[in-house]
CSV table of N, CA and C in Angstrom, one decimal:
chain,number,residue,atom,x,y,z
A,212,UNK,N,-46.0,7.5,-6.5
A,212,UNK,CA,-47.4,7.4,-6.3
A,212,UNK,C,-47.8,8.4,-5.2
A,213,UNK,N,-49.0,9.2,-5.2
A,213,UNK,CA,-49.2,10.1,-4.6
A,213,UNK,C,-48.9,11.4,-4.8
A,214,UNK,N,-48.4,11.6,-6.0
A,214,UNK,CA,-48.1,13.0,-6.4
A,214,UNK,C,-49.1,13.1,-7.2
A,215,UNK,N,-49.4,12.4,-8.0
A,215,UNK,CA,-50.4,13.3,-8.9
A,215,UNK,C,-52.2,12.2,-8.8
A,216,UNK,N,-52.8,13.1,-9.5
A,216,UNK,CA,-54.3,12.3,-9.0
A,216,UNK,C,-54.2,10.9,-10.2
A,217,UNK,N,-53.8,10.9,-11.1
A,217,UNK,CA,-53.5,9.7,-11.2
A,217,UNK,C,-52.8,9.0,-11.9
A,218,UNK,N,-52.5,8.1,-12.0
A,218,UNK,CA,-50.8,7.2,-12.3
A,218,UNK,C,-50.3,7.5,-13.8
A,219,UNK,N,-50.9,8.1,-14.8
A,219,UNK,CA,-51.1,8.1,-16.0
A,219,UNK,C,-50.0,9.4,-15.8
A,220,UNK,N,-50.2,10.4,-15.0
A,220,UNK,CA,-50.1,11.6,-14.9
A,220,UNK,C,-48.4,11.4,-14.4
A,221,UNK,N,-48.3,10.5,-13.3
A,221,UNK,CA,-47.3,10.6,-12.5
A,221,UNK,C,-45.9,10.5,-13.9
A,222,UNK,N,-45.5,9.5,-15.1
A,222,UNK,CA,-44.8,9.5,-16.1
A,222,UNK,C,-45.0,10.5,-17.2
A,223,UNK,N,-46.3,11.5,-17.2
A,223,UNK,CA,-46.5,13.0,-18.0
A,223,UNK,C,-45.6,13.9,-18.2
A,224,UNK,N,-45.6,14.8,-19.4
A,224,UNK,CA,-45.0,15.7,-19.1
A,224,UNK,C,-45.9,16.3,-18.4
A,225,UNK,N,-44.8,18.0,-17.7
A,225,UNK,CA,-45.2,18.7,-16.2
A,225,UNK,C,-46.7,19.8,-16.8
A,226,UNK,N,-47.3,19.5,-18.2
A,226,UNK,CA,-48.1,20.3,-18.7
A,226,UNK,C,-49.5,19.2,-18.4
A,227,UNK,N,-49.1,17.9,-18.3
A,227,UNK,CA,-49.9,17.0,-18.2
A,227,UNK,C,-50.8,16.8,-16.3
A,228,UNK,N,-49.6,16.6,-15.7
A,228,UNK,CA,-49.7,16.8,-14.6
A,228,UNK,C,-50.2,18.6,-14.0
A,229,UNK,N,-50.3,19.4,-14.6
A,229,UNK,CA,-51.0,20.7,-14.2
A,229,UNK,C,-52.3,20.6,-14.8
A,230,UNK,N,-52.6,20.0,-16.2
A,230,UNK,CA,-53.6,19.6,-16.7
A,230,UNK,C,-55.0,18.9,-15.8
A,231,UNK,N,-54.2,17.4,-15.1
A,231,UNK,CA,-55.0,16.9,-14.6
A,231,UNK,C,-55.2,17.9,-13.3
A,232,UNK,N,-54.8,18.8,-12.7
A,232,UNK,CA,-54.8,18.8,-11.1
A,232,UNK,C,-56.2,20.4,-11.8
A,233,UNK,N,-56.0,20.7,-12.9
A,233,UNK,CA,-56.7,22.1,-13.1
A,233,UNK,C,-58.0,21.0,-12.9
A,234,UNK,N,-57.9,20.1,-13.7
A,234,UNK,CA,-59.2,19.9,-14.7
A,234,UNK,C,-60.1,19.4,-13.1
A,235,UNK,N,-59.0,19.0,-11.9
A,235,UNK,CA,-59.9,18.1,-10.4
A,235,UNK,C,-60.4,19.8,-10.0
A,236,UNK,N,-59.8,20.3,-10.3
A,236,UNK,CA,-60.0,21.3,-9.5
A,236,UNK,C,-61.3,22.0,-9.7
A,237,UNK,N,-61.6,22.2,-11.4
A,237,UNK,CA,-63.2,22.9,-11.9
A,237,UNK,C,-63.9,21.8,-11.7
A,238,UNK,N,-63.8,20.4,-11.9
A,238,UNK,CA,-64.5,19.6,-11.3
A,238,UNK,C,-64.9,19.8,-9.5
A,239,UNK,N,-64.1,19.8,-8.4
A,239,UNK,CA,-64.6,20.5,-7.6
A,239,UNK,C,-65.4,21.9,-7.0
A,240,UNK,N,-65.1,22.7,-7.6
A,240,UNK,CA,-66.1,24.2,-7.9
A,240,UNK,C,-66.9,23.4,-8.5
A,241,UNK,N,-67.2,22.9,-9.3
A,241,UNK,CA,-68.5,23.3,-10.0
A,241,UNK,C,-70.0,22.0,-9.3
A,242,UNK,N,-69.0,21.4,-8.7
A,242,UNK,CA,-69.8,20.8,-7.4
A,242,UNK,C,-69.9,21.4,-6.3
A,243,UNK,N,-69.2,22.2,-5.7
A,243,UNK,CA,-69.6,23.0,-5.0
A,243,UNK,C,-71.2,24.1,-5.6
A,244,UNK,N,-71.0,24.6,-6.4
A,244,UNK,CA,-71.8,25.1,-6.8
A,244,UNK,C,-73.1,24.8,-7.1
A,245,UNK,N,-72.6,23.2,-7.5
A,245,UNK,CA,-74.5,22.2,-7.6
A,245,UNK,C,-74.6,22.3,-6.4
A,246,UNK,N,-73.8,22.0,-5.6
A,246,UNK,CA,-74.5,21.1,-4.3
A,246,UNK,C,-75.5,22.7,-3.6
A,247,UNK,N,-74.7,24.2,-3.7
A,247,UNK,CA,-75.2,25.1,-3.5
A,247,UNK,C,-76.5,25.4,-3.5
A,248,UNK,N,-76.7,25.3,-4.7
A,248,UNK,CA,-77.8,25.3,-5.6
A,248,UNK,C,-79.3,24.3,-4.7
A,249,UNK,N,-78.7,23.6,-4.0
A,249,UNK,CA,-79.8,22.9,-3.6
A,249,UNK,C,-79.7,23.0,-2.1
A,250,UNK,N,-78.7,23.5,-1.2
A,250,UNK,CA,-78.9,24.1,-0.4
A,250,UNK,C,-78.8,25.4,0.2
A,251,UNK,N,-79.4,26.4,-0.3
A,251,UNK,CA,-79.2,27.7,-0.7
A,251,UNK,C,-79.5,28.4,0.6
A,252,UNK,N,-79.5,28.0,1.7
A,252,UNK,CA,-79.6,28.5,3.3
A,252,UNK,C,-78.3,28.2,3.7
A,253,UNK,N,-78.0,27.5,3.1
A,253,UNK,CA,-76.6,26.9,3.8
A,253,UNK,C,-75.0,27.7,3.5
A,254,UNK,N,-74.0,28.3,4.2
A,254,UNK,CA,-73.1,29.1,3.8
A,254,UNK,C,-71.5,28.1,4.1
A,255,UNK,N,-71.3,28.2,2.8
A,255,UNK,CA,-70.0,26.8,3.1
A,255,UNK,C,-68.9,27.6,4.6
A,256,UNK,N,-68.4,26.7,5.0
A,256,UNK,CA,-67.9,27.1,6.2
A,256,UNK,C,-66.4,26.1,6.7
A,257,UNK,N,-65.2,26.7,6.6
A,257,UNK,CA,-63.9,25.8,6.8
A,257,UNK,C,-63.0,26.4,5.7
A,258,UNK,N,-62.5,25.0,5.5
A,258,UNK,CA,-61.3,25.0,4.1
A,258,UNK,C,-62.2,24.9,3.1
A,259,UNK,N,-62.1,24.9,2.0
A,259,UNK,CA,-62.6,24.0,0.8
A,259,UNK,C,-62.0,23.0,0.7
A,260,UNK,N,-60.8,22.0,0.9
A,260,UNK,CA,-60.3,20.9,0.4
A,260,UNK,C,-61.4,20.0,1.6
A,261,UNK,N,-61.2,20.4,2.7
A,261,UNK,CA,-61.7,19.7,3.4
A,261,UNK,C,-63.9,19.6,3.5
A,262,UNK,N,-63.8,20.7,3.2
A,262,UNK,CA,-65.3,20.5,2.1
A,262,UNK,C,-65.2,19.5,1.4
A,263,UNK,N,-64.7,20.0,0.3
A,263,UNK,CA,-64.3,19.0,-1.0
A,263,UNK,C,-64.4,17.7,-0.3
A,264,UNK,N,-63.7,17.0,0.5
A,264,UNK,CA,-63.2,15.5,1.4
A,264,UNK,C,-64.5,15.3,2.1
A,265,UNK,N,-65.2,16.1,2.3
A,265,UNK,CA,-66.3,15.7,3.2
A,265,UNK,C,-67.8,15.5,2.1
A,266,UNK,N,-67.9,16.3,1.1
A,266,UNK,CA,-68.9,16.2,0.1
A,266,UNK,C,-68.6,15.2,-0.5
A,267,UNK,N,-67.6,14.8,-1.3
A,267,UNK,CA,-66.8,13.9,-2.0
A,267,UNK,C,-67.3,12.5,-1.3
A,268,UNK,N,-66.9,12.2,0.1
A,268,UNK,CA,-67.4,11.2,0.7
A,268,UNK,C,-68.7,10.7,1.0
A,269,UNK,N,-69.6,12.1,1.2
A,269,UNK,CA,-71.0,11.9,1.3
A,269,UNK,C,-71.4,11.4,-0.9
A,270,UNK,N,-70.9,12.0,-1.1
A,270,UNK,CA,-71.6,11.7,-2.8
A,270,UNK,C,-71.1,10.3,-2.4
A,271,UNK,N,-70.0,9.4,-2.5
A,271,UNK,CA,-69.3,8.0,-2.7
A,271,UNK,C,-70.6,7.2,-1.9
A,272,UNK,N,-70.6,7.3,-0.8
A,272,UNK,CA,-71.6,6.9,0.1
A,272,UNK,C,-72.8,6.8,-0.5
A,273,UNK,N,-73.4,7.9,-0.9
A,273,UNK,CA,-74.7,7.7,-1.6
A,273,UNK,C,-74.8,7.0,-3.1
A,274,UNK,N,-73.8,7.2,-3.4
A,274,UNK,CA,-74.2,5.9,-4.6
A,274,UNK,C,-73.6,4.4,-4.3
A,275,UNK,N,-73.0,4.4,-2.7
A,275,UNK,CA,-72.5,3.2,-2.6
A,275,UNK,C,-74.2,2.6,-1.7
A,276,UNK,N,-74.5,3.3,-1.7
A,276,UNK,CA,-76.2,3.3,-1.1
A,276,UNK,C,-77.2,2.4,-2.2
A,277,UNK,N,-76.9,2.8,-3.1
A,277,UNK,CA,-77.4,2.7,-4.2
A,277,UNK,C,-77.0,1.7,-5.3
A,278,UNK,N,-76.0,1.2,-4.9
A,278,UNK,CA,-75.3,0.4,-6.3
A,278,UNK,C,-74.4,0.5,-6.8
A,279,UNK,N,-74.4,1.9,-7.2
A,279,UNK,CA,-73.4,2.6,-8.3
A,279,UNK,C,-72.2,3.0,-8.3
A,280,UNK,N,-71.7,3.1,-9.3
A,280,UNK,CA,-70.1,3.2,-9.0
A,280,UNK,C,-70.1,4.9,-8.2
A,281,UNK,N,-69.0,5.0,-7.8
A,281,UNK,CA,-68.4,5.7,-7.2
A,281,UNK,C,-68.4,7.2,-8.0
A,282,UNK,N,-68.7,8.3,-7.5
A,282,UNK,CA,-68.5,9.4,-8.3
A,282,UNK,C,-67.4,10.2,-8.7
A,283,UNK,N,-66.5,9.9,-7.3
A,283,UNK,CA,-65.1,11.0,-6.8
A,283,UNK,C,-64.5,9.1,-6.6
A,284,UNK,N,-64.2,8.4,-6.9
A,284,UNK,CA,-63.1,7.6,-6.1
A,284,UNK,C,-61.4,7.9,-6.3
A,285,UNK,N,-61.0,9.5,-6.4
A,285,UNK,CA,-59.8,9.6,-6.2
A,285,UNK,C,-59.5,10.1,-4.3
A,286,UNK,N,-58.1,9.4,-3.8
A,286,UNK,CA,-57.8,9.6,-2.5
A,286,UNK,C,-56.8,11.1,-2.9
A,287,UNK,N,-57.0,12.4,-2.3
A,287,UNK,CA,-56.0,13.0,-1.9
A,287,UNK,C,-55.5,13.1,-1.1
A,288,UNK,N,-53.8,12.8,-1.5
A,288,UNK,CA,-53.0,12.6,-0.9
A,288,UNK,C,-52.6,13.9,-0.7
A,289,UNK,N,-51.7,14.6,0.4
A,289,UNK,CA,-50.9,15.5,0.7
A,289,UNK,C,-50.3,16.2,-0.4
A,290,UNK,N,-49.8,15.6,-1.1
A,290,UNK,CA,-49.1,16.3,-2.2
A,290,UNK,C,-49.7,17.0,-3.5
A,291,UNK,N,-51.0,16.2,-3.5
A,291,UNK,CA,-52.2,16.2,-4.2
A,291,UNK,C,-53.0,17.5,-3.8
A,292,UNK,N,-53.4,17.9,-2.8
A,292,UNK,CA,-53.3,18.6,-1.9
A,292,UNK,C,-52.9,19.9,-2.4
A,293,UNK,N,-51.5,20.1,-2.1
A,293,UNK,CA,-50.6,21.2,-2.5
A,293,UNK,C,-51.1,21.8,-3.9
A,294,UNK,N,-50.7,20.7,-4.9
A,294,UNK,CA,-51.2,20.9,-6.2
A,294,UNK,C,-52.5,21.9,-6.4
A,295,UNK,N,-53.8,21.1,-5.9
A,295,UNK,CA,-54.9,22.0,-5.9
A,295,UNK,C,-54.8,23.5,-5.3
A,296,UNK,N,-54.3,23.7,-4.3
A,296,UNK,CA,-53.9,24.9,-3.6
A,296,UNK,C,-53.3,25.6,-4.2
A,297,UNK,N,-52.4,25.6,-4.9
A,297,UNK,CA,-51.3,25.8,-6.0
A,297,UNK,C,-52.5,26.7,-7.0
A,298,UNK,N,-53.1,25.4,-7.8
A,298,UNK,CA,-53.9,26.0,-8.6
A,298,UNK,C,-54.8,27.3,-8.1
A,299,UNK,N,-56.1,27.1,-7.1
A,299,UNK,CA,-56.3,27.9,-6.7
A,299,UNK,C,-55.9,29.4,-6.3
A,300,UNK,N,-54.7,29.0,-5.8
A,300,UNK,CA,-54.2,30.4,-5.5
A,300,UNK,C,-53.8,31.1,-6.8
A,301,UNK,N,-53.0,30.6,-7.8
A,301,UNK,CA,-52.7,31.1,-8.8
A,301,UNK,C,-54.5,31.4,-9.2
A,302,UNK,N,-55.7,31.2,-9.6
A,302,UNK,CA,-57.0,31.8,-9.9
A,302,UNK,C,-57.3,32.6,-9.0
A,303,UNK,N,-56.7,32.6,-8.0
A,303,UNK,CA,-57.4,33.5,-6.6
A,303,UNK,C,-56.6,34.7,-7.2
A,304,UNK,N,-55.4,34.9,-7.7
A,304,UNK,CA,-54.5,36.0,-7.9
A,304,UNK,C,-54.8,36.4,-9.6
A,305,UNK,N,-55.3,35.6,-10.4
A,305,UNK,CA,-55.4,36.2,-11.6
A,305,UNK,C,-56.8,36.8,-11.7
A,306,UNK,N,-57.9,36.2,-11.2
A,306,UNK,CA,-59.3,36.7,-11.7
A,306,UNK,C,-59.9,36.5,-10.1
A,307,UNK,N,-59.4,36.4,-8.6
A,307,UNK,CA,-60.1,36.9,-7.3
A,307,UNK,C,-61.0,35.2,-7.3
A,308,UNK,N,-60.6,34.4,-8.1
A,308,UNK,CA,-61.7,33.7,-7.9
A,308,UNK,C,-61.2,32.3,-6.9
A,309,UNK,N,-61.9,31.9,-6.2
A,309,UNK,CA,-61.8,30.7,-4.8
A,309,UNK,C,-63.2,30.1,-4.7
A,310,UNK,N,-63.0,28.9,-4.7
A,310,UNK,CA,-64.1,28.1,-4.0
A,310,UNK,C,-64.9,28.3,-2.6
């Protein structure tokens, strides 16, 4: 537990587990990018994971405001972590691209 984002993944094969960690990952960009979009003065600033951890929490919050289930309720763990960084870097080195 704690190696992969979720338990389905953790008994995967290793094509399954890079699968899930790609797919959190364009899920994260492409929130970053909405949330941009609406504040377009604003210039992200830090890590991204820890963006990511801090946006992530504010979206949970605001639908826990509201009722609704949860948007992000996955926890990254450390290892979880790595993984995304992993991914990233490997897109930062093929096509320059980073959150």
């Amino acid at each position: 537990r704690g190696r992969t984002m979720r338990r389905f993944a953790c008994s995967a094969h290793p094509h399954e587990d890079w699968a899930e960690h790609f797919a959190h990952f364009l899920h994260i960009t492409e929130t970053f990018e909405t949330a941009a979009s609406f504040l377009p003065d604003r210039r992200p600033t830090g890590d991204w994971i820890e963006r990511w951890i801090d946006l992530a929490r504010g979206l949970n919050e605001m639908n826990r405001s509201l009722g609704a289930d949860l948007p992000y309720p996955f926890v990254l763990t450390e290892r979880v972590v790595e993984k995304l960084r992993y991914v990233n870097r490997l897109l930062n080195r093929r096509v320059g691209f980073s959150p």
